[in-house]
Short mmCIF file of C-alpha atoms in Angstrom, two decimals:
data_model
loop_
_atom_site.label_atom_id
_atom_site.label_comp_id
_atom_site.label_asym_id
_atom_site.label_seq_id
_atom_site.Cartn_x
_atom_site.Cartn_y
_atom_site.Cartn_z
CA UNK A 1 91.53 91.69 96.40
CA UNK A 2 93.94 94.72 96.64
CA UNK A 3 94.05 97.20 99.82
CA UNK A 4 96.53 99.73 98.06
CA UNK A 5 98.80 98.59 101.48
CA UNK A 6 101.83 99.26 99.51
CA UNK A 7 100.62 102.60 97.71
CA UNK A 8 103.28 105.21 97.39
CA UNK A 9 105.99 102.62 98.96
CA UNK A 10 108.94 101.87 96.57
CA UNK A 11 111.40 98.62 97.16
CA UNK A 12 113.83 96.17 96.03
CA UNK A 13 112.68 92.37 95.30
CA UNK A 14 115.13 89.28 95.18
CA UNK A 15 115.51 85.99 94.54
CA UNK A 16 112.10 85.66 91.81
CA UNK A 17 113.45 82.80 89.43
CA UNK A 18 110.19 81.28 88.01
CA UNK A 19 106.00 81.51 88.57
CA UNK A 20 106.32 78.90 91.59
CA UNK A 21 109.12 81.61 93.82
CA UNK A 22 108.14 83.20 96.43
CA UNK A 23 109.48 85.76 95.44
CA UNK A 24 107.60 86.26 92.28
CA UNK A 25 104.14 85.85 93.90
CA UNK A 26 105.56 88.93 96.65
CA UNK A 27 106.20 91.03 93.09
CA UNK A 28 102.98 90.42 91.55
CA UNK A 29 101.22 91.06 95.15
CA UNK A 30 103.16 94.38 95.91
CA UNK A 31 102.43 95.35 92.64
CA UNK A 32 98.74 95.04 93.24
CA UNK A 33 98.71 96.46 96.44
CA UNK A 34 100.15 99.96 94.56
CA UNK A 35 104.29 99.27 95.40
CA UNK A 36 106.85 100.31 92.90
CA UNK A 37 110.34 98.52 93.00
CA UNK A 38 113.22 96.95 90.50
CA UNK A 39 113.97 93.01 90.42
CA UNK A 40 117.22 91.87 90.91
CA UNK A 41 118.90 88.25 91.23
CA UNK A 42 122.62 86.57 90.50
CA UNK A 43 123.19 87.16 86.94
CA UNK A 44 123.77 82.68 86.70
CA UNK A 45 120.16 82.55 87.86
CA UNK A 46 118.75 85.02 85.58
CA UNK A 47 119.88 83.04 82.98
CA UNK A 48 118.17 80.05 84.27
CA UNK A 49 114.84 81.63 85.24
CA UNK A 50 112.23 83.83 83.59
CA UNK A 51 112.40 87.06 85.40
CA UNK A 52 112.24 89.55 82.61
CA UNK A 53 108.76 87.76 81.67
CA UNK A 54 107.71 89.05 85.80
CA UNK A 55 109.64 92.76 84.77
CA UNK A 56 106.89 93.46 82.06
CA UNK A 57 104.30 91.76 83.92
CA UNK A 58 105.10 94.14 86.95
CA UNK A 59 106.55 97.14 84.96
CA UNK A 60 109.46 96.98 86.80
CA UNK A 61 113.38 97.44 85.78
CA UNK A 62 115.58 93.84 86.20
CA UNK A 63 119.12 94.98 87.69
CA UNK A 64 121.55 92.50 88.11
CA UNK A 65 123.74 91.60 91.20
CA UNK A 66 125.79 89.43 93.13
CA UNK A 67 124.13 89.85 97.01
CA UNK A 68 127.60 88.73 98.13
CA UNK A 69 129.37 91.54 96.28
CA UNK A 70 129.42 94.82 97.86
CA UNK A 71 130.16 96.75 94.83
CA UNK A 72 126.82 94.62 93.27
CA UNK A 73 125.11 95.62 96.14
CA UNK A 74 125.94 99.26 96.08
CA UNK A 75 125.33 99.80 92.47
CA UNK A 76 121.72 97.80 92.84
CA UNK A 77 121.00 100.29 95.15
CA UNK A 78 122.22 103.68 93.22
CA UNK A 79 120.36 102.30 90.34
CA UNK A 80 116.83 101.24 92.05
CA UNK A 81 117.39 105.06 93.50
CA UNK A 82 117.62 106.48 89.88
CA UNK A 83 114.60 104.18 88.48
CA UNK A 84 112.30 104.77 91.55
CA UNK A 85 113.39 108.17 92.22
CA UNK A 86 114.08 107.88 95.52
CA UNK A 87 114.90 105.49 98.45
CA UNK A 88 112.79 102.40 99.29
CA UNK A 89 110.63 101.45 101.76
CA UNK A 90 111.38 97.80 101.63
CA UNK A 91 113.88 94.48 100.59
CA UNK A 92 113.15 90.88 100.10
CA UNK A 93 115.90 88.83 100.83
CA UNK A 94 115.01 85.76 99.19
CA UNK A 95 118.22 84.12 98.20
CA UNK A 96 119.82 80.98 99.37
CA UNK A 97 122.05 78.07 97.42
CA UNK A 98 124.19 75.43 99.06
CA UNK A 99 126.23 73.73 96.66
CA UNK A 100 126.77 70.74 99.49
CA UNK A 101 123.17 70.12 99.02
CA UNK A 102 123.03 70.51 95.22
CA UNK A 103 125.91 68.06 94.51
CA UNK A 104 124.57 65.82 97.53
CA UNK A 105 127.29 65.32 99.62
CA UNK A 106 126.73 64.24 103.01
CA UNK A 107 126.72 65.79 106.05
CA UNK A 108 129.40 64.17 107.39
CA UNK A 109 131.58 64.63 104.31
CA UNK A 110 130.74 68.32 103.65
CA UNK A 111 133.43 70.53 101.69
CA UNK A 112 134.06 73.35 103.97
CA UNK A 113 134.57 75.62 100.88
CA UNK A 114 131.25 75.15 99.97
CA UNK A 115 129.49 75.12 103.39
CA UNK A 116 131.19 78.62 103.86
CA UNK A 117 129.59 79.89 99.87
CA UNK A 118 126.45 78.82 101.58
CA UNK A 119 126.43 80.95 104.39
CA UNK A 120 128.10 84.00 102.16
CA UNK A 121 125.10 83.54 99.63
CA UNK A 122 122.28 82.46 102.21
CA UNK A 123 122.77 84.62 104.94
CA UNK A 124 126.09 87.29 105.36
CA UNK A 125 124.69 88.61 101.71
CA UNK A 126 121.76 89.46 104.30
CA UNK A 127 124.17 91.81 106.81
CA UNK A 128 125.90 92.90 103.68
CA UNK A 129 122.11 94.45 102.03
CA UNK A 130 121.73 96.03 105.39
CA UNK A 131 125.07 97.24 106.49
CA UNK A 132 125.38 98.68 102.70
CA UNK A 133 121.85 100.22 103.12
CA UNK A 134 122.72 101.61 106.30
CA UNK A 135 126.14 103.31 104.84
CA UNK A 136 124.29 104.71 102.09
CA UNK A 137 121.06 105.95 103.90
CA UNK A 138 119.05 103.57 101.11
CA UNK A 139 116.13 102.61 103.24
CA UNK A 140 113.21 105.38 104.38
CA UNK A 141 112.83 106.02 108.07
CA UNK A 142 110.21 102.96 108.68
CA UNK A 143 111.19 100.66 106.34
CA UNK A 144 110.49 97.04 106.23
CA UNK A 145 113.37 94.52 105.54
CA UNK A 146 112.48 90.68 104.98
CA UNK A 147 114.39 87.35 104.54
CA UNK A 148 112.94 83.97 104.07
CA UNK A 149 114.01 81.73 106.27
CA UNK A 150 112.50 77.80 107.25
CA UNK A 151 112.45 75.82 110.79
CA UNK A 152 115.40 73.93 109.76
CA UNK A 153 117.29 76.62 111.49
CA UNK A 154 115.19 75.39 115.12
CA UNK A 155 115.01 71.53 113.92
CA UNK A 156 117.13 68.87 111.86
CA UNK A 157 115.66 67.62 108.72
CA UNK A 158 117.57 65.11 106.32
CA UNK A 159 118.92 66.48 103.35
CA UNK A 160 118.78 70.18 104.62
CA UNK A 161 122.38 69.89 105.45
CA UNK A 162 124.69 73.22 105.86
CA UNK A 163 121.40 75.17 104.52
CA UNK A 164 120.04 75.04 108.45
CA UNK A 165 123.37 76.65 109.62
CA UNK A 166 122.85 78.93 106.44
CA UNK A 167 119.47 79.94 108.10
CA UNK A 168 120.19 80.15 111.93
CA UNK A 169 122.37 82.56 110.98
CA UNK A 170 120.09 84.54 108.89
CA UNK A 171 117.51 84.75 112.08
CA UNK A 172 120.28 85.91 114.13
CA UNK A 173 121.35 88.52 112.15
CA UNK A 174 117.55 89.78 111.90
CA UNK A 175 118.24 90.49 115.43
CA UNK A 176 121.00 91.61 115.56
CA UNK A 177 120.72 94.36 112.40
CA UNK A 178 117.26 94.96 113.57
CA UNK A 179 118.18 96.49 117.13
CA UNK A 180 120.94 98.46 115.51
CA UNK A 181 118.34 100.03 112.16
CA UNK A 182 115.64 100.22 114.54
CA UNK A 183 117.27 102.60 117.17
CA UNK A 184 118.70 104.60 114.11
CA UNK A 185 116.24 104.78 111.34
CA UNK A 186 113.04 102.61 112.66
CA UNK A 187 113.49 100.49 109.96
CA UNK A 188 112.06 96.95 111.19
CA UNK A 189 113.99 93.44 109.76
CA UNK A 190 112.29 90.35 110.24
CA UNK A 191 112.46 86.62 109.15
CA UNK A 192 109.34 84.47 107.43
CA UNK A 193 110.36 80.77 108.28
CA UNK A 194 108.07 79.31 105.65
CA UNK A 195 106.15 76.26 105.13
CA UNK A 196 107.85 73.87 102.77
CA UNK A 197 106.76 75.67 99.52
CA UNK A 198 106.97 73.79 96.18
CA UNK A 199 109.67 76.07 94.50
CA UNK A 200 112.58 75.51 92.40
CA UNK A 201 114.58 75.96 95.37
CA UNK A 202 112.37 73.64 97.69
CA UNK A 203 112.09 70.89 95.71
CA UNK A 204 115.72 70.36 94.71
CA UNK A 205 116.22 69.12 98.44
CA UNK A 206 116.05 65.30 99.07
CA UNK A 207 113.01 63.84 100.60
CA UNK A 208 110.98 66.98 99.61
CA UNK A 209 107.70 65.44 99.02
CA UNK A 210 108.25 63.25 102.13
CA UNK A 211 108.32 66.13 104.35
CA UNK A 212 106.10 68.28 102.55
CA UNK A 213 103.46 65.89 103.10
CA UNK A 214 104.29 65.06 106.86
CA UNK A 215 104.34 68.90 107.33
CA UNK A 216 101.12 68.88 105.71
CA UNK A 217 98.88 66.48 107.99
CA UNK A 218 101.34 68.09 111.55
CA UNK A 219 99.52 71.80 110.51
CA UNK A 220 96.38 72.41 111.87
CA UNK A 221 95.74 74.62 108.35
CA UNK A 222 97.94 72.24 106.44
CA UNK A 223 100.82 74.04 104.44
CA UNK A 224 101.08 77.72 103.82
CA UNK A 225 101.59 78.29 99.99
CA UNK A 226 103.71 80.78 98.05
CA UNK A 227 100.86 82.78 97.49
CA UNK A 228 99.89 83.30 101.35
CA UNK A 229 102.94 83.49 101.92
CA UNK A 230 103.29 86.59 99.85
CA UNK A 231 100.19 88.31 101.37
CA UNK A 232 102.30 88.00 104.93
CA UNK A 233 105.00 89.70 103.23
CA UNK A 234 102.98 92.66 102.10
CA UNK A 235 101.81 92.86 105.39
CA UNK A 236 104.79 93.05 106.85
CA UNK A 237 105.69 95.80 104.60
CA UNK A 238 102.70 97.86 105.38
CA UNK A 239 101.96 100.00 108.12
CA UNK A 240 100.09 97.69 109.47
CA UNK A 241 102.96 95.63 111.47
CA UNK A 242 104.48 99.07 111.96
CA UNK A 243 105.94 97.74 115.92
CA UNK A 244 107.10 94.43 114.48
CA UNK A 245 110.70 93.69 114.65
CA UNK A 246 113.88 91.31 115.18
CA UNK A 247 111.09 88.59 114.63
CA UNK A 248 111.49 84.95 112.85
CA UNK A 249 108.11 84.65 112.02
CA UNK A 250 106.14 81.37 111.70
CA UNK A 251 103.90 81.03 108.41
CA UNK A 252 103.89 77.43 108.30
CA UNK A 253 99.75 76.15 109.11
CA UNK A 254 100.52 75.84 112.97
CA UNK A 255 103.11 73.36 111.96
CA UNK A 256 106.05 75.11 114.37
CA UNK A 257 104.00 74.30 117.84
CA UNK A 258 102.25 71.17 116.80
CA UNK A 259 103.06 67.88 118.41
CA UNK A 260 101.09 65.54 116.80
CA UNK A 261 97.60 66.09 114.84
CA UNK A 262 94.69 63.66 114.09
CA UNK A 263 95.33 63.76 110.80
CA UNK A 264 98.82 62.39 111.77
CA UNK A 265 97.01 60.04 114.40
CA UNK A 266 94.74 58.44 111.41
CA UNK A 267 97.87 58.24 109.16
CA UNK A 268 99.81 55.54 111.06
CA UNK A 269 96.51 53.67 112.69
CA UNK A 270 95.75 52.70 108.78
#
């Protein structure tokens, strides 16, 4: 059911690589809810995904761009200006690769090189979006900027490696930009630390399905999906969470403050 929540509101969406991204289920939603904005991701991972299939589904304009290039970043934002005819109202951030993780070294054994592309693409792409924004007056007085984030930057999970650095420092600088754009412009940035979602992205970590399951029976509500998790996105672009900001925001079933659950309990007693 749409609420027109987004009506009037233009924006920018990254990251959407295939059907099962976040990121794609926030396009389709935003679109619903009455939002006009332009799609944009790495040009490598265009070529691997299917986001000119979401463009026509969403009538929206793909524009390519490195999120650790400021030149990429400025011209994404000139031409979302041109297409949308005028600034935006809000950004996904929902980009992160760690090549440690994809080519599974340990964490003991990481290549510093790489640890340091993870942080560039996972998180300082995040200051650059808003410090370029900020230069070029991009985002409406108001505005709502997101990144997706997970508890990995709180708590240690196996396999997550240099990606829960990567994502510490993308919560921090949610604070930190969001005290600077809010006392300027009252634009509001926030984090979503997510469920384990079963994404491209998600499931190329080891162990997945292990801790997708345990974080399934420690949630009260079990896992949040991609889909819910797009409906708190469009929230948090609408009016509605107008006073919300420099927030990490759980949207994860309950699974951030539970200690142990019955469905846990039965689990182990079988």
């Amino acid at each position: 059911m749409a609420y027109n929540l987004l009506k009037g509101k233009k924006g920018i969406i990254t990251g959407a690589l295939d059907e099962n991204s976040i990121a794609w289920k926030v396009a389709e939603r935003a679109k619903e809810e009455g939002a006009e904005f332009t799609l944009t991701n790495a040009p490598i991972a265009m070529r691997m995904g299917k986001i000119n299939e979401l463009a026509e589904k969403t009538n929206s304009e793909v524009i390519p761009a490195d999120a650790t290039s400021l030149e990429d970043i400025e011209n994404l934002y000139k031409k979302s200006e041109e297409i949308l005819g005028g600034k935006v109202d809000f950004i996904l951030h929902s980009i992160g690769m760690s090549p440690n993780v994809r080519k599974g070294r340990d964490y003991g054994d990481l290549n510093y090189d790489w640890m340091m592309k993870s942080l560039d693409v996972s998180a300082i792409s995040f200051h650059k979006m808003l410090q370029v924004a900020e230069k070029m007056d991009f985002i409406n007085e108001g505005g709502s900027v997101l990144g997706l984030s997970y508890i990995a930057a709180q708590r240690t999970f196996p396999d997550y490696s240099d990606m829960a650095q990567a994502k510490s420092l993308l919560e921090s600088i949610a604070r930190s930009y969001g005290e600077r754009y809010g006392r300027l412009k009252k634009v509001r940035v926030n984090t979503i630390s997510q469920s384990p979602t079963m994404t491209t992205a998600g499931t190329g970590v080891g162990g997945f399905d292990t801790f997708f399951d345990f974080a399934d029976k420690i949630s009260p509500l079990g896992n949040a999906d991609a889909t819910s998790c797009a409906d708190y996105c469009i929230l948090m672009f609408s009016e509605l969470s107008r006073m919300v900001t420099m927030q990490n925001l759980y949207h994860d079933g309950g699974f951030s403050t539970s200690g142990i659950t019955q469905k846990v309990i039965d689990h182990w007693q079988k």
